[in-house]
Amino acid sequence: MSRAKLLFALPVFALAVWIAWQAVPRMTGAAPEVTFTTITGKQVALREWRGKPAIVTFWATDCPTCMLEIPHLIDLYRQFHPQGLEMVAVAMAYDPPHHVVEMTRARQLPYHVALDLNSAHALAFGEVQFTPTTFLISPEGKIAEKSVGVFDYPSWQSRIAAMLNKG
């Protein structure tokens, strides 16, 4: 690529990245008061997890990045659930429920898996549109971290450990 084209392309690329970043909804403050219905029919209210750290991840069975994230979620769950970490994976509205059930069984997901049939949960969490979108919720019920794409496993591992050690 010629120098002139490169000098033109870089600012255009930077502008495109900035516009995309601005379009990604950000959510801070208190986690929404939602109740998930798991694929087994259990009702799980987020407010019932107050006093514990929690992870809420929005995913889809056809999302390659989500599949990369699953082993990290399983590791975090197995490492920290005995000390209080709670977790729910929320399948996007467009994901066929039978695919979600099959994937949950195939991957032997140990944490709650819920369907978001009408996108109410995605809307409550700030219009989640991209998968995976993962939220770390503090024991106080505040959104401590939001990650679009694969989250930073070591960083989240440290943050969860610190949250559990405060109690």
C-alpha positions as a printed NumPy array, in Angstrom:
array([[  0.   ,   0.   ,   0.   ],
       [  1.351,   3.396,  -0.895],
       [  2.148,   5.948,   1.794],
       [ -0.65 ,   8.265,   0.585],
       [ -3.234,   5.484,   0.769],
       [ -1.977,   4.476,   4.203],
       [ -2.161,   8.065,   5.467],
       [ -5.766,   8.22 ,   4.258],
       [ -6.742,   4.741,   5.473],
       [ -5.501,   5.08 ,   9.051],
       [ -7.739,   8.019,  10.06 ],
       [-10.708,   6.408,   8.296],
       [-10.074,   3.18 ,  10.189],
       [ -9.668,   5.056,  13.485],
       [-12.949,   6.889,  12.872],
       [-14.732,   3.604,  12.099],
       [-13.421,   2.043,  15.312],
       [-14.498,   5.106,  17.326],
       [-18.009,   5.047,  15.785],
       [-18.349,   1.31 ,  16.523],
       [-17.14 ,   1.852,  20.107],
       [-19.727,   4.598,  20.61 ],
       [-22.454,   2.264,  19.333],
       [-21.693,  -0.398,  21.941],
       [-24.097,   0.168,  24.822],
       [-22.362,   0.645,  28.145],
       [-23.964,  -0.205,  31.398],
       [-22.805,   0.813,  34.816],
       [-24.441,   1.113,  38.194],
       [-26.907,  -1.334,  39.637],
       [-27.611,  -4.602,  37.892],
       [-31.193,  -4.852,  36.643],
       [-33.82 ,  -6.596,  38.759],
       [-34.48 ,  -9.595,  36.518],
       [-35.644, -13.148,  37.022],
       [-34.314, -15.767,  34.641],
       [-36.139, -18.956,  33.7  ],
       [-33.61 , -21.722,  33.224],
       [-33.909, -24.458,  30.634],
       [-35.02 , -26.755,  33.482],
       [-37.841, -24.361,  34.407],
       [-36.227, -22.997,  37.565],
       [-36.771, -19.312,  38.397],
       [-33.547, -17.507,  39.313],
       [-33.893, -13.921,  40.543],
       [-30.72 , -11.862,  40.37 ],
       [-31.639, -10.11 ,  43.646],
       [-31.419, -13.488,  45.426],
       [-27.69 , -13.481,  44.681],
       [-27.014, -10.277,  46.626],
       [-24.05 , -10.78 ,  48.896],
       [-22.333, -12.95 ,  46.28 ],
       [-20.457, -12.126,  43.095],
       [-22.269, -13.206,  39.949],
       [-21.601, -13.586,  36.261],
       [-24.316, -13.068,  33.664],
       [-23.204, -13.935,  30.157],
       [-25.209, -13.536,  26.973],
       [-24.288, -16.125,  24.368],
       [-25.465, -18.081,  21.327],
       [-24.847, -21.626,  20.209],
       [-23.671, -20.429,  16.783],
       [-21.14 , -17.972,  18.226],
       [-17.533, -19.236,  17.865],
       [-16.242, -16.718,  20.419],
       [-18.85 , -17.926,  22.916],
       [-17.545, -21.464,  22.486],
       [-14.016, -20.204,  23.26 ],
       [-15.295, -18.546,  26.434],
       [-17.19 , -21.569,  27.811],
       [-14.119, -23.384,  29.247],
       [-13.16 , -20.198,  31.147],
       [-16.684, -19.851,  32.52 ],
       [-16.679, -23.484,  33.608],
       [-13.283, -23.002,  35.298],
       [-14.456, -19.885,  37.146],
       [-17.64 , -21.628,  38.224],
       [-15.865, -24.722,  39.494],
       [-13.187, -22.671,  41.252],
       [-15.438, -20.093,  42.914],
       [-18.986, -21.471,  43.156],
       [-18.195, -23.387,  46.369],
       [-17.247, -20.005,  47.903],
       [-20.371, -18.242,  46.605],
       [-19.993, -17.259,  42.923],
       [-23.253, -17.574,  40.993],
       [-23.552, -17.714,  37.226],
       [-26.141, -17.759,  34.481],
       [-25.65 , -18.033,  30.734],
       [-28.494, -16.357,  28.861],
       [-29.153, -17.591,  25.334],
       [-30.111, -14.871,  22.88 ],
       [-33.696, -14.725,  21.596],
       [-32.711, -15.858,  18.094],
       [-31.079, -19.052,  19.396],
       [-33.436, -22.028,  18.958],
       [-34.223, -23.449,  22.425],
       [-33.469, -27.027,  21.361],
       [-29.968, -25.92 ,  20.261],
       [-29.417, -24.347,  23.68 ],
       [-30.532, -27.506,  25.496],
       [-28.372, -29.715,  23.262],
       [-25.296, -27.483,  23.694],
       [-25.797, -27.319,  27.457],
       [-25.831, -31.119,  27.621],
       [-22.953, -31.577,  25.15 ],
       [-20.704, -29.109,  26.992],
       [-21.943, -30.276,  30.412],
       [-22.416, -26.699,  31.598],
       [-22.494, -26.784,  35.414],
       [-24.073, -23.327,  35.84 ],
       [-27.593, -22.052,  35.146],
       [-28.603, -21.658,  31.507],
       [-31.6  , -19.509,  30.637],
       [-33.516, -18.593,  27.519],
       [-34.313, -14.988,  26.61 ],
       [-37.207, -15.73 ,  24.286],
       [-38.446, -12.137,  23.953],
       [-35.112, -10.3  ,  24.488],
       [-36.322,  -8.844,  27.8  ],
       [-33.07 ,  -9.725,  29.577],
       [-30.895,  -8.385,  26.762],
       [-32.867,  -5.13 ,  26.93 ],
       [-32.628,  -4.961,  30.725],
       [-28.833,  -5.244,  30.51 ],
       [-28.518,  -2.297,  28.126],
       [-29.692,  -3.684,  24.81 ],
       [-27.141,  -6.482,  24.505],
       [-26.652,  -7.178,  20.809],
       [-23.268,  -8.886,  20.548],
       [-22.208, -12.268,  21.861],
       [-20.598, -12.993,  24.091],
       [-21.422, -10.065,  26.336],
       [-20.528, -10.872,  29.918],
       [-21.218,  -8.957,  33.111],
       [-19.461,  -9.351,  36.448],
       [-21.803,  -8.262,  39.222],
       [-20.46 ,  -7.359,  42.65 ],
       [-21.926,  -8.753,  45.882],
       [-23.538,  -5.309,  46.323],
       [-25.509,  -5.832,  43.107],
       [-23.489,  -3.38 ,  41.015],
       [-22.109,  -4.057,  37.559],
       [-18.387,  -4.264,  38.24 ],
       [-17.308,  -5.169,  34.711],
       [-18.791,  -5.602,  31.246],
       [-16.962,  -7.428,  28.488],
       [-17.98 ,  -7.702,  24.846],
       [-16.068, -10.602,  23.329],
       [-13.975, -13.02 ,  25.346],
       [-13.386, -11.571,  28.798],
       [ -9.925, -11.254,  30.35 ],
       [ -9.848, -14.519,  32.312],
       [ -6.923, -13.733,  34.682],
       [ -8.328, -10.296,  35.488],
       [-11.81 , -11.634,  36.22 ],
       [-10.349, -14.482,  38.265],
       [ -8.515, -11.934,  40.445],
       [-11.563,  -9.673,  40.766],
       [-13.83 , -12.539,  41.793],
       [-11.285, -13.778,  44.342],
       [-11.047, -10.255,  45.795],
       [-14.865,  -9.985,  45.982],
       [-15.079, -13.305,  47.809],
       [-12.264, -12.397,  50.206],
       [-13.996,  -9.17 ,  51.279],
       [-16.869, -11.129,  52.805]])
